[in-house]
GROMACS .gro file of C-alpha atoms in nm:
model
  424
    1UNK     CA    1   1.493   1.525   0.037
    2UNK     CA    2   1.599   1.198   0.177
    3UNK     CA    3   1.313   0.887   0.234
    4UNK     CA    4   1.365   0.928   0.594
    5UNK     CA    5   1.053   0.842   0.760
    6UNK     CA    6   1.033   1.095   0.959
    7UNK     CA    7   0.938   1.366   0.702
    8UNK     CA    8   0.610   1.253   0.643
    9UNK     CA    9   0.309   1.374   0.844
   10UNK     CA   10   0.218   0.997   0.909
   11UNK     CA   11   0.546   1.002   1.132
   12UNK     CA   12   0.472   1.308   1.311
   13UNK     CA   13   0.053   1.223   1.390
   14UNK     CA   14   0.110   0.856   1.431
   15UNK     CA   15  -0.090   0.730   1.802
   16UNK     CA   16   0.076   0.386   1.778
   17UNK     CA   17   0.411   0.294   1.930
   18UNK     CA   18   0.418  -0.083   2.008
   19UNK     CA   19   0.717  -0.174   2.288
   20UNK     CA   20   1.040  -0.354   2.080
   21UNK     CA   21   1.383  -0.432   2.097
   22UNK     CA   22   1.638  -0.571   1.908
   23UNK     CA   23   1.730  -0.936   1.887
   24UNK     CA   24   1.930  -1.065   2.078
   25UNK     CA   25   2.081  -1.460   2.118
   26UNK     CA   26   1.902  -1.741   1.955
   27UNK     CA   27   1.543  -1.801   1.951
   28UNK     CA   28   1.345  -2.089   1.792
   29UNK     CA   29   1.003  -2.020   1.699
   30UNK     CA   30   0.724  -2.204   1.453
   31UNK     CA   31   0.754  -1.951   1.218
   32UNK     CA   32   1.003  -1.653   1.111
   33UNK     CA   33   0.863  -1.338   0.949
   34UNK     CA   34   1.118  -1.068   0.771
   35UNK     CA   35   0.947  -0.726   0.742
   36UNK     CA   36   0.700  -0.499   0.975
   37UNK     CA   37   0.456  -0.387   0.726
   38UNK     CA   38   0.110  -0.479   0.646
   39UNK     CA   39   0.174  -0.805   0.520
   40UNK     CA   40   0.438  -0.899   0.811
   41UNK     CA   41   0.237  -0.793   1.077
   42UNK     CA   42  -0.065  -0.947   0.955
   43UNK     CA   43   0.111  -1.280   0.935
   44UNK     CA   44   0.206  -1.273   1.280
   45UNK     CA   45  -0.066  -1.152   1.415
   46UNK     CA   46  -0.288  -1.461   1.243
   47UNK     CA   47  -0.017  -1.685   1.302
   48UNK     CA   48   0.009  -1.612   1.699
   49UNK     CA   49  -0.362  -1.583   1.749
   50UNK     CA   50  -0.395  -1.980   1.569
   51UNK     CA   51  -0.106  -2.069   1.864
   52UNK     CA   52   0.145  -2.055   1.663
   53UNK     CA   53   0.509  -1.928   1.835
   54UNK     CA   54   0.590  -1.619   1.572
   55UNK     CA   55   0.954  -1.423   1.577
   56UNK     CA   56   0.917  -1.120   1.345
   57UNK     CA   57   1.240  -0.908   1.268
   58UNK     CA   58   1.201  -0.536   1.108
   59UNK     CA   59   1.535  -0.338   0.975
   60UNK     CA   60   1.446  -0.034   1.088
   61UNK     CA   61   1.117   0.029   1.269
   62UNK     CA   62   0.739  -0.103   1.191
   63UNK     CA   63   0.571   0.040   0.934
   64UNK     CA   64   0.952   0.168   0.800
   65UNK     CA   65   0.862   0.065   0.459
   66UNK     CA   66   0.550   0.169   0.199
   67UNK     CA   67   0.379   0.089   0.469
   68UNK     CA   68   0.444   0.397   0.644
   69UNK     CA   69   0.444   0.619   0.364
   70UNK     CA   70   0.107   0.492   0.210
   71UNK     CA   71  -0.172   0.734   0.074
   72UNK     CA   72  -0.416   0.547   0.318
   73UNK     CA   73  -0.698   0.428   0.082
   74UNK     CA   74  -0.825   0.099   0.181
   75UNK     CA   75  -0.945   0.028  -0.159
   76UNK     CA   76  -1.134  -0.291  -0.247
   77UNK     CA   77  -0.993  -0.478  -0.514
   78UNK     CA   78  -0.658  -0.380  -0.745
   79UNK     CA   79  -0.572  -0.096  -1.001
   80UNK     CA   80  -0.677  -0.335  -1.253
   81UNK     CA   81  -1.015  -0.419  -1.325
   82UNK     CA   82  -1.124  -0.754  -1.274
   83UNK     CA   83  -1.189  -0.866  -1.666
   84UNK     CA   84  -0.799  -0.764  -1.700
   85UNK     CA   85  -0.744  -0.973  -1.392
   86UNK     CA   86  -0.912  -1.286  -1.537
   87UNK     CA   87  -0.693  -1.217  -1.860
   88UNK     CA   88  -0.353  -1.246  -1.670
   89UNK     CA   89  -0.451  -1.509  -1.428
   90UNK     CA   90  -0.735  -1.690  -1.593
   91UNK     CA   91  -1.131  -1.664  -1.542
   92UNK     CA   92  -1.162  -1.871  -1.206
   93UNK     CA   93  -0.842  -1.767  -1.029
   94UNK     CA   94  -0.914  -1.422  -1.160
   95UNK     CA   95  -1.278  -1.430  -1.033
   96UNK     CA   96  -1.160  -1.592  -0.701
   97UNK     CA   97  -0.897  -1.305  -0.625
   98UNK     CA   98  -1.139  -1.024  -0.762
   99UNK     CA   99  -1.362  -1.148  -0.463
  100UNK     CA  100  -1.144  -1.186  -0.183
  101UNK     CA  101  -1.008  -0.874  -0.230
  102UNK     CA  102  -1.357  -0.720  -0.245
  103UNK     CA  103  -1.348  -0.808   0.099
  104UNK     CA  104  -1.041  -0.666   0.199
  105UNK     CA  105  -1.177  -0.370   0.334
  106UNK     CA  106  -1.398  -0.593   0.570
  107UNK     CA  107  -1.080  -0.767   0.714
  108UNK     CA  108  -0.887  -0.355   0.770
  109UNK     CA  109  -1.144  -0.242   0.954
  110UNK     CA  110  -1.236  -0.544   1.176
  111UNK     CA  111  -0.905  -0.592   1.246
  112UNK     CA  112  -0.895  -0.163   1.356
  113UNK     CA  113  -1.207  -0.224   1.540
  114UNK     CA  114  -1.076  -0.556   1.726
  115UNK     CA  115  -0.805  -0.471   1.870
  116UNK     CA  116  -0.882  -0.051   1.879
  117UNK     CA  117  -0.582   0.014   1.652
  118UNK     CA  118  -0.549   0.401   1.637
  119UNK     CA  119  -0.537   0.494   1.313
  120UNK     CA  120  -0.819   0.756   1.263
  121UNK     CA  121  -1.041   0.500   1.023
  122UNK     CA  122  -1.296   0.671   0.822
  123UNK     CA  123  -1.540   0.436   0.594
  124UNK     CA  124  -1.738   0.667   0.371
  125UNK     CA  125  -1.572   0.517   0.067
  126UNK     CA  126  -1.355   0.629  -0.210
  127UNK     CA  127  -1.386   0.818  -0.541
  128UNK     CA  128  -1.196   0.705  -0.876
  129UNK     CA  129  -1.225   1.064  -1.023
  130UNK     CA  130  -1.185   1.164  -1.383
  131UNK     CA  131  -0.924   1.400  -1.434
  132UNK     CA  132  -1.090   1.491  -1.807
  133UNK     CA  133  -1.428   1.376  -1.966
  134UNK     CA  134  -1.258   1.117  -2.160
  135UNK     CA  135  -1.141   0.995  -1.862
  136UNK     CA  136  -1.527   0.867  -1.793
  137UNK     CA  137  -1.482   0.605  -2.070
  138UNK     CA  138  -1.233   0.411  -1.852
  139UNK     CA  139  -1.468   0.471  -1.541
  140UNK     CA  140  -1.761   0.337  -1.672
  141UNK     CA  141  -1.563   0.050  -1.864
  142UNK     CA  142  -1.502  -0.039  -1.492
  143UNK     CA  143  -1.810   0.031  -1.319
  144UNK     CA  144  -1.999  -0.197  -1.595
  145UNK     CA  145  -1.686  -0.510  -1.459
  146UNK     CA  146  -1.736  -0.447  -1.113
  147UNK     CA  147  -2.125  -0.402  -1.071
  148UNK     CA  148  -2.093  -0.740  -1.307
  149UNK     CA  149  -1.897  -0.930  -1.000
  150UNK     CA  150  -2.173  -0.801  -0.795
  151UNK     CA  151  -1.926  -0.482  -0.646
  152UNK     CA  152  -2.185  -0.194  -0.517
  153UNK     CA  153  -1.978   0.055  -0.687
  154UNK     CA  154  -2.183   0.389  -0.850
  155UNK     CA  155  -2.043   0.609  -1.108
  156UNK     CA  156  -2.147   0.954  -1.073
  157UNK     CA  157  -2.157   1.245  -1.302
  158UNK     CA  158  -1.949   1.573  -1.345
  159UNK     CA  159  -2.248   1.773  -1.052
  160UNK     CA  160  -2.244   1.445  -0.872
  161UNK     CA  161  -1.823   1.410  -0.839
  162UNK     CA  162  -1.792   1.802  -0.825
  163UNK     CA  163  -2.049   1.798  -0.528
  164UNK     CA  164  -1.875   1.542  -0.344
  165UNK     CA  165  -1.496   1.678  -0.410
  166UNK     CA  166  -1.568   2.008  -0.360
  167UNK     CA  167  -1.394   2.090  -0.708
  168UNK     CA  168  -1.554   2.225  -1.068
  169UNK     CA  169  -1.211   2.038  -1.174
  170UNK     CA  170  -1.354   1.655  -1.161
  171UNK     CA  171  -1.576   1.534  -1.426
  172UNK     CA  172  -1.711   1.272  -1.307
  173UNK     CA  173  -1.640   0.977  -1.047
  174UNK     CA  174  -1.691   0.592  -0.941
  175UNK     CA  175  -1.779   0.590  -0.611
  176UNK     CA  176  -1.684   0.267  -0.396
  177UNK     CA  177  -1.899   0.279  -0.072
  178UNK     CA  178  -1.666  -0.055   0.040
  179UNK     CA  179  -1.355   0.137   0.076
  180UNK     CA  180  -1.254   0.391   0.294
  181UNK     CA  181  -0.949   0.553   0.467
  182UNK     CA  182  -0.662   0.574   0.749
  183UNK     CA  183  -0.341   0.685   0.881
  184UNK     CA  184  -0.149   0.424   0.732
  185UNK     CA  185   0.144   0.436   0.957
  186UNK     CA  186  -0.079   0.418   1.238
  187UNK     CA  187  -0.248   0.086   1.131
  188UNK     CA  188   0.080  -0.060   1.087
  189UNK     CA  189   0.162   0.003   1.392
  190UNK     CA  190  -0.138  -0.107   1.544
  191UNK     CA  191  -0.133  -0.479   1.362
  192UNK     CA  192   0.243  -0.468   1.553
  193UNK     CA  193   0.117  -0.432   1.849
  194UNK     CA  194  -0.196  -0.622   1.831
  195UNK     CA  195   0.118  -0.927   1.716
  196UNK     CA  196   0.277  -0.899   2.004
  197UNK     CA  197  -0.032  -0.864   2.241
  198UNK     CA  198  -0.141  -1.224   2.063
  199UNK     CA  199   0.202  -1.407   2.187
  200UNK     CA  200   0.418  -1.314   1.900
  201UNK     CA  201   0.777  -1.192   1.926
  202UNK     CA  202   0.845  -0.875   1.750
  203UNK     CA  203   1.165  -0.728   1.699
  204UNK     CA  204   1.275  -0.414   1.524
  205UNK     CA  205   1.606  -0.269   1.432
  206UNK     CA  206   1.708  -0.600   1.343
  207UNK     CA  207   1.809  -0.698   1.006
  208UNK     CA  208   1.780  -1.001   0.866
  209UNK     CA  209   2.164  -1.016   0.732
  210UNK     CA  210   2.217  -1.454   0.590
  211UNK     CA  211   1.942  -1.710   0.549
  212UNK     CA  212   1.987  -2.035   0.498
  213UNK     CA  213   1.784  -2.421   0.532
  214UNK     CA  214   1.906  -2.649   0.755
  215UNK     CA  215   1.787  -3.029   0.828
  216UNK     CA  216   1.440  -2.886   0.759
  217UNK     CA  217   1.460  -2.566   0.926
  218UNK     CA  218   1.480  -2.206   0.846
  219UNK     CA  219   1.799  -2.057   1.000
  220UNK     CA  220   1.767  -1.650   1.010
  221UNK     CA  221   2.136  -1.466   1.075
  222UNK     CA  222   2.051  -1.122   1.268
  223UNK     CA  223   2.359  -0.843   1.359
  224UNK     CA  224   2.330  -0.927   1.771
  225UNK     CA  225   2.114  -1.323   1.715
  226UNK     CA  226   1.935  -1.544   1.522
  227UNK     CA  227   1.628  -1.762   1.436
  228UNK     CA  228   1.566  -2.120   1.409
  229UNK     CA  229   1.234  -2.177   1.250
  230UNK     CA  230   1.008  -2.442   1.068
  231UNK     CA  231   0.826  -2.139   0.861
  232UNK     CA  232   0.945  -1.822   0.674
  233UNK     CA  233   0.756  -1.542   0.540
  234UNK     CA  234   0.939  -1.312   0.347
  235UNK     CA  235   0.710  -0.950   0.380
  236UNK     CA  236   0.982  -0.694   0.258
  237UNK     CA  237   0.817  -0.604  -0.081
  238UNK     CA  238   0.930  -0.273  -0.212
  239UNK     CA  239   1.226  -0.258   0.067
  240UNK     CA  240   1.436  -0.560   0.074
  241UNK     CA  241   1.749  -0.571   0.161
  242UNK     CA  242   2.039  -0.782   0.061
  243UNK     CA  243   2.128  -1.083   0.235
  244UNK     CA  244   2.292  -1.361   0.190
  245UNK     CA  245   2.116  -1.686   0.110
  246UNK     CA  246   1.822  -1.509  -0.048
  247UNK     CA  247   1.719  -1.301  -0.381
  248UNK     CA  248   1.466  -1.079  -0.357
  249UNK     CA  249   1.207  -1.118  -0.609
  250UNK     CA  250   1.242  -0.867  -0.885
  251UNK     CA  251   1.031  -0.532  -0.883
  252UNK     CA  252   0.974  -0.225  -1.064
  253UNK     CA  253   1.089   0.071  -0.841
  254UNK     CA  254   0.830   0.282  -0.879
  255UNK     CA  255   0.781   0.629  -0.637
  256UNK     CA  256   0.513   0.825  -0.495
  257UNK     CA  257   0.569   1.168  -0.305
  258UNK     CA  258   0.295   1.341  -0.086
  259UNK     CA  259   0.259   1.712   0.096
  260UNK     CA  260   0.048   1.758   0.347
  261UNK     CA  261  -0.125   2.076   0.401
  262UNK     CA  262  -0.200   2.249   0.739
  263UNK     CA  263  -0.558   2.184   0.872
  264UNK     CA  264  -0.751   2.393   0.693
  265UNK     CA  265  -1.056   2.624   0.837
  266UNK     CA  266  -1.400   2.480   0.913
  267UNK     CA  267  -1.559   2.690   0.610
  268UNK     CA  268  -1.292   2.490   0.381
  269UNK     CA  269  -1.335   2.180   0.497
  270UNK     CA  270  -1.677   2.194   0.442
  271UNK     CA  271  -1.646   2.271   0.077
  272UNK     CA  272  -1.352   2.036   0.028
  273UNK     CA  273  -1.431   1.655   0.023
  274UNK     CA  274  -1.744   1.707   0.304
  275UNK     CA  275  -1.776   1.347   0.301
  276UNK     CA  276  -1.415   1.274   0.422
  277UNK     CA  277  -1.388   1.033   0.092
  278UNK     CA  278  -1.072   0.921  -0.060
  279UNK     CA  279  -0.978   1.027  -0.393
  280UNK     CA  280  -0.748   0.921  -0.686
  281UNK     CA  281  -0.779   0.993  -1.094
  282UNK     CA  282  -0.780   0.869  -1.452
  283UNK     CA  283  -0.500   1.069  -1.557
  284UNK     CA  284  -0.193   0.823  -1.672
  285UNK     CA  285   0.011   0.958  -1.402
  286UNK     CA  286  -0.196   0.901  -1.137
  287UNK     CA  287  -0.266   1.212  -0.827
  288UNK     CA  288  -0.426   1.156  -0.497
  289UNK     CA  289  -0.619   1.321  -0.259
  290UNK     CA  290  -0.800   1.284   0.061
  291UNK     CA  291  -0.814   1.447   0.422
  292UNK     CA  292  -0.692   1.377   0.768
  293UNK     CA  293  -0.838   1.393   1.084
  294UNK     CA  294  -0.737   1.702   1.173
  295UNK     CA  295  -0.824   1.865   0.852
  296UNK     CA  296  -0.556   1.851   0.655
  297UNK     CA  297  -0.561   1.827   0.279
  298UNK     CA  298  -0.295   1.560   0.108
  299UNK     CA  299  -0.251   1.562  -0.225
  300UNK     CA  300   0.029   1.284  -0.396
  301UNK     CA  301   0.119   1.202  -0.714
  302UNK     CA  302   0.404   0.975  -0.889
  303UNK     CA  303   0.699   1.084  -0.871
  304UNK     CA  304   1.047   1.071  -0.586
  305UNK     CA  305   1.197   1.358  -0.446
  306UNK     CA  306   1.590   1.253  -0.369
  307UNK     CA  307   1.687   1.355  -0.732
  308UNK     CA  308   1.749   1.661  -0.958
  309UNK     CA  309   1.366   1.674  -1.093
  310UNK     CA  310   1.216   1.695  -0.725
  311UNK     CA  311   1.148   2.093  -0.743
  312UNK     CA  312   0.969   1.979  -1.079
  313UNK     CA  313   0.714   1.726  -0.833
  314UNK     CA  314   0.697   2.012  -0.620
  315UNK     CA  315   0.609   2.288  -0.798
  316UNK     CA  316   0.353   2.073  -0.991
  317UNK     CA  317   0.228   1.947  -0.642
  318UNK     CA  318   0.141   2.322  -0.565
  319UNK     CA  319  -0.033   2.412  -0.871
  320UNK     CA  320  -0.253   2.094  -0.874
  321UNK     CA  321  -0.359   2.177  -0.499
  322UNK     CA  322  -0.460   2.549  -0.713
  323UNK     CA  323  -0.584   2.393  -1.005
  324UNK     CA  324  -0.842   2.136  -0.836
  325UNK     CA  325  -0.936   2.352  -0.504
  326UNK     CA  326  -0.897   2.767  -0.621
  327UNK     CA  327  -0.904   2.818  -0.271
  328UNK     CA  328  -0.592   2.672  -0.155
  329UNK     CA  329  -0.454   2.897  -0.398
  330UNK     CA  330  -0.130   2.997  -0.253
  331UNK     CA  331  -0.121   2.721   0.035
  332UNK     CA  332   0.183   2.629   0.182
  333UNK     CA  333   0.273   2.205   0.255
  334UNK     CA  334   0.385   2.132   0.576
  335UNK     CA  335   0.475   1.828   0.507
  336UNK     CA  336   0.615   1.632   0.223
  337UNK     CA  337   0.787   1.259   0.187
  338UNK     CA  338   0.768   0.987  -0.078
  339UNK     CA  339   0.777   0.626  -0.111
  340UNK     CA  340   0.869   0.331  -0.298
  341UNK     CA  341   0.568   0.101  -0.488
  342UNK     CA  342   0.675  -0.212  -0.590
  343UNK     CA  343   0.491  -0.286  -0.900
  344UNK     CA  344   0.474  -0.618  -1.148
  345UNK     CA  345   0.489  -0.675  -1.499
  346UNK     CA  346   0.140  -0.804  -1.471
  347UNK     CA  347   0.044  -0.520  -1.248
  348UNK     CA  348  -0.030  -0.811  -0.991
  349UNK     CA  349   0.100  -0.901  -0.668
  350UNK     CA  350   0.259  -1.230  -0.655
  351UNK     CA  351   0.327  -1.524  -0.410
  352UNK     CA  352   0.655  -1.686  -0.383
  353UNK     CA  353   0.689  -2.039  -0.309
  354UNK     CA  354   0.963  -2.125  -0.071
  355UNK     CA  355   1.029  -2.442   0.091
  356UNK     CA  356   0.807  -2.439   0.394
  357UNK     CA  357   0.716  -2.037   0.340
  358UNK     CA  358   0.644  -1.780   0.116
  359UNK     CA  359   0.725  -1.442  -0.027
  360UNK     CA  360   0.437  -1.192  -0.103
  361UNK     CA  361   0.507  -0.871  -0.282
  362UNK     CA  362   0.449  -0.671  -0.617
  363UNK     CA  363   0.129  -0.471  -0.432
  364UNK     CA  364   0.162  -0.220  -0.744
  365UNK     CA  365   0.011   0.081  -0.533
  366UNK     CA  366  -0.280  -0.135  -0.321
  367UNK     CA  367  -0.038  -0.235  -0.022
  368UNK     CA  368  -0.311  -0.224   0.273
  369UNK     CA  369  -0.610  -0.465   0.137
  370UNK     CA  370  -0.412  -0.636  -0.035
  371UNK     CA  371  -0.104  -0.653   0.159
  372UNK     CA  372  -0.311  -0.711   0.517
  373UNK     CA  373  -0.527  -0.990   0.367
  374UNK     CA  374  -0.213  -1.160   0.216
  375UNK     CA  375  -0.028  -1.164   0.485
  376UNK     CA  376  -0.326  -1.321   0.652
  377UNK     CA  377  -0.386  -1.617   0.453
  378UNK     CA  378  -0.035  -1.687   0.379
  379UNK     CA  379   0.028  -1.776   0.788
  380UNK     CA  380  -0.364  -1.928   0.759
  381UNK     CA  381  -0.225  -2.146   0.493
  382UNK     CA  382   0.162  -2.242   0.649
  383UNK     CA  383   0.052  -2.313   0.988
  384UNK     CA  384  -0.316  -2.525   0.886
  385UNK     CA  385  -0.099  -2.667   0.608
  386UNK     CA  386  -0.376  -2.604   0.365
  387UNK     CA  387  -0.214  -2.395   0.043
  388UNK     CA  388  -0.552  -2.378  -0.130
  389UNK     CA  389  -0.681  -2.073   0.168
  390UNK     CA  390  -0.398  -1.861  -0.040
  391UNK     CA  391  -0.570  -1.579  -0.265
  392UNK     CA  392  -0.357  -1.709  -0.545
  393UNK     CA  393  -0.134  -1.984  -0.588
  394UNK     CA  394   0.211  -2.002  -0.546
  395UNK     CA  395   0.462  -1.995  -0.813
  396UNK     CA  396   0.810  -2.011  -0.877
  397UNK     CA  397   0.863  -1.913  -1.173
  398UNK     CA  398   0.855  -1.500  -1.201
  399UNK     CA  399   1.057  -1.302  -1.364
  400UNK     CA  400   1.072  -0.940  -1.462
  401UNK     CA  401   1.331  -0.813  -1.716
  402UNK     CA  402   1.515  -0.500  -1.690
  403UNK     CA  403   1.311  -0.376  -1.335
  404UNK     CA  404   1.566  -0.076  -1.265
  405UNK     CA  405   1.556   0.062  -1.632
  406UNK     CA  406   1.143   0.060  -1.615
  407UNK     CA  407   1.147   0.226  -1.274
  408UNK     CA  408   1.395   0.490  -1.436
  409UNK     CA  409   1.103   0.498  -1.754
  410UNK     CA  410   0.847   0.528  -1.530
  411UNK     CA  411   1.013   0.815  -1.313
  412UNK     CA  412   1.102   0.987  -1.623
  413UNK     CA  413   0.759   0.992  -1.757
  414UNK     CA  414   0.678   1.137  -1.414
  415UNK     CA  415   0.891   1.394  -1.392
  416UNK     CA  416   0.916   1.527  -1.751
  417UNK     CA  417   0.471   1.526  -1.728
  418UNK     CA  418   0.454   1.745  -1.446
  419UNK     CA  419   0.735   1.930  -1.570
  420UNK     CA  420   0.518   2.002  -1.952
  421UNK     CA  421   0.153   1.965  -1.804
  422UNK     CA  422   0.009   2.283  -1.645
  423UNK     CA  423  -0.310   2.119  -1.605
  424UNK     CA  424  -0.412   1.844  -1.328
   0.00000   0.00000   0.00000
């Protein structure tokens, strides 16, 4: 199976399909963003709607990215828990990030509710399931950090999880009533079009191919044009291309694959997850699973399916579906695709400093709080020329050693786990 969009059931259901072209001739414009994902589109939306004259160019088409290929939990916070933030990034920046992205959620769903982006939103919250009892050690370790920062989060027990899953299988949960879900591609999509309803100028199949500064100006080389502009935001993450003038921050290529179920009957869907609540677990490689609007069941896990171990993903994919709901037993996926993460050393995302922009990226699996609100305050920040609205500072200085060889660990680990592990 290829990464071609179009595989995965966000393509097919998607409601949002924002008017573009490709570039053509020269434009000038205040700022220049490369990349139509969360964090791109959010840019230019906030950019355009504080007057500022936005050109955005995407490759391929919005939401081509992890954007479009995204579980669709609109989690508050990160993976990590916010005493292992403050460890990496100190106790006040820590703190300060822990917060804003508390309130992440708040800024995804008034931005759907704004501008009536399509994307079938569902706040009932999320549940941080434990695949095993010892897996409640870890939950509670971050229930006891999160109620600390004042987060309303609740862990449950084994009746309490298994009552809201639908599943004997779960053994407990932390249930985050801030959170919620969507259809990720669809919200993409929507924060496109809500850019170009704002004034912005948004431009797909149209790759950014040589950047360079000139006489303090950004000059952006495109196949058919090109951009002059004061302002750059680099929002490519997990899927940048190369280009000459620029080097992508180094990431850790790290996959997750999906299948989609067909809607299932009333009677299931009335066992199974009743409360429409996104789901993830403890185990150490991580499985997802939530519903759509229509009914459908999704289950992910880590893992890509474009090499020889993708029947492995696959046949593991089917029996975890068995293992945690005995009634899918024998269920057929309708759908499956996979994406790329981009994850840190530090299991952070990061801020690039560029002369007159920025470059966000390293989401680590949390692209649409985190990758909506950074794209946010990084055009709040470039066109008030105020750098202290960013939710971290700016650096210059990452690095990350040997990124391809720890995607190829990580994909290993994957592969050869659900390959061995008969259990979810």
């Amino acid at each position: 199976m290829t990464s071609d969009l179009t595989t995965s059931l966000w393509h097919q259901t998607c409601q949002e399909n924002p008017a573009s072209s490709v570039l053509t001739g020269e434009v000038t414009a205040d700022l220049v963003v490369i990349g139509g994902g969360y964090t791109g589109c959010s840019a230019a939306l906030k950019a355009a709607e504080m007057g500022a004259s936005v050109c955005l160019i995407e490759a391929e088409v919005f939401g081509h990215g992890g954007s479009g290929r995204n579980v669709g939990l609109v989690n508050a916070g990160l993976w990590l828990p916010p005493e292992d933030i403050n460890t990496r990034l100190g106790p006040v920046k820590g703190n300060a990030l822990s917060q804003e992205l508390g309130k992440a959620p708040d800024l995804v769903y008034g931005l759907i509710e704004r501008h009536g982006i399509s994307c079938e939103p569902v706040r009932n919250g999320t549940l941080h399931c434990a695949h095993a009892p010892s897996g409640m050690q870890d939950l509670q370790r971050r229930a006891d950090q999160l109620q600390s920062i004042g987060a309303p989060v609740l862990l449950l027990d084994a009746a309490q999880a298994q009552s809201r899953v639908g599943s004997e299988a779960i053994h407990g949960a932390l249930f985050d009533p801030r959170a919620g879900t969507i259809q990720p591609l669809g919200f993409a999509r929507g924060l496109a079009r809500a850019a170009i309803k704002a004034g912005a100028q948004l431009h797909d199949q149209t790759p950014a191919t040589a950047i360079n500064r000139n006489k303090g100006h950004w000059q952006v080389t495109t196949p058919k044009g090109s951009i002059r502009a004061k302002y750059l935001v680099m929002a490519t993450n997990g899927y940048a291309r190369a280009m000459t003038g620029y080097s992508a921050p180094a990431i850790v290529p790290v996959h997750y694959f999906q299948g989609a179920t067909a809607p299932l009957s009333p009677a299931q869907q009335a066992q199974i997850l009743p409360g429409l609540e996104g789901c993830w677990d403890s185990a150490l490689v991580m499985s997802s699973w939530r519903m759509d609007q229509q009914g459908r069941l999704i289950i992910g896990a880590m893992g890509a399916l474009d090499h020889f171990g993708s029947s492995i993903h696959q046949s593991w994919l089917t029996r975890k579906m068995a293992a945690v709901f005995p009634a899918l037993t024998g269920a057929k996926f309708e759908s499956e695709w996979f994406g790329r993460i981009a994850m840190t050393q530090e299991y952070l995302p990061k801020i690039g400093k560029l002369e007159d922009g920025y470059v966000s990226f390293g989401y680590s699996g949390r692209g649409i709080g985190p990758g909506t609100l950074f794209g946010h305050k990084i055009a709040e920040a470039l066109i008030s020329g105020d750098e202290g609205l960013l939710p971290l500072p700016a650096s210059t200085d990452h690095k990350l050693p040997f990124a391809r060889l720890r995607g190829a660990y990580y994909e290993a680990g994957a592969t050869l786990t659900h390959l061995v592990n008969d259990r979810i």
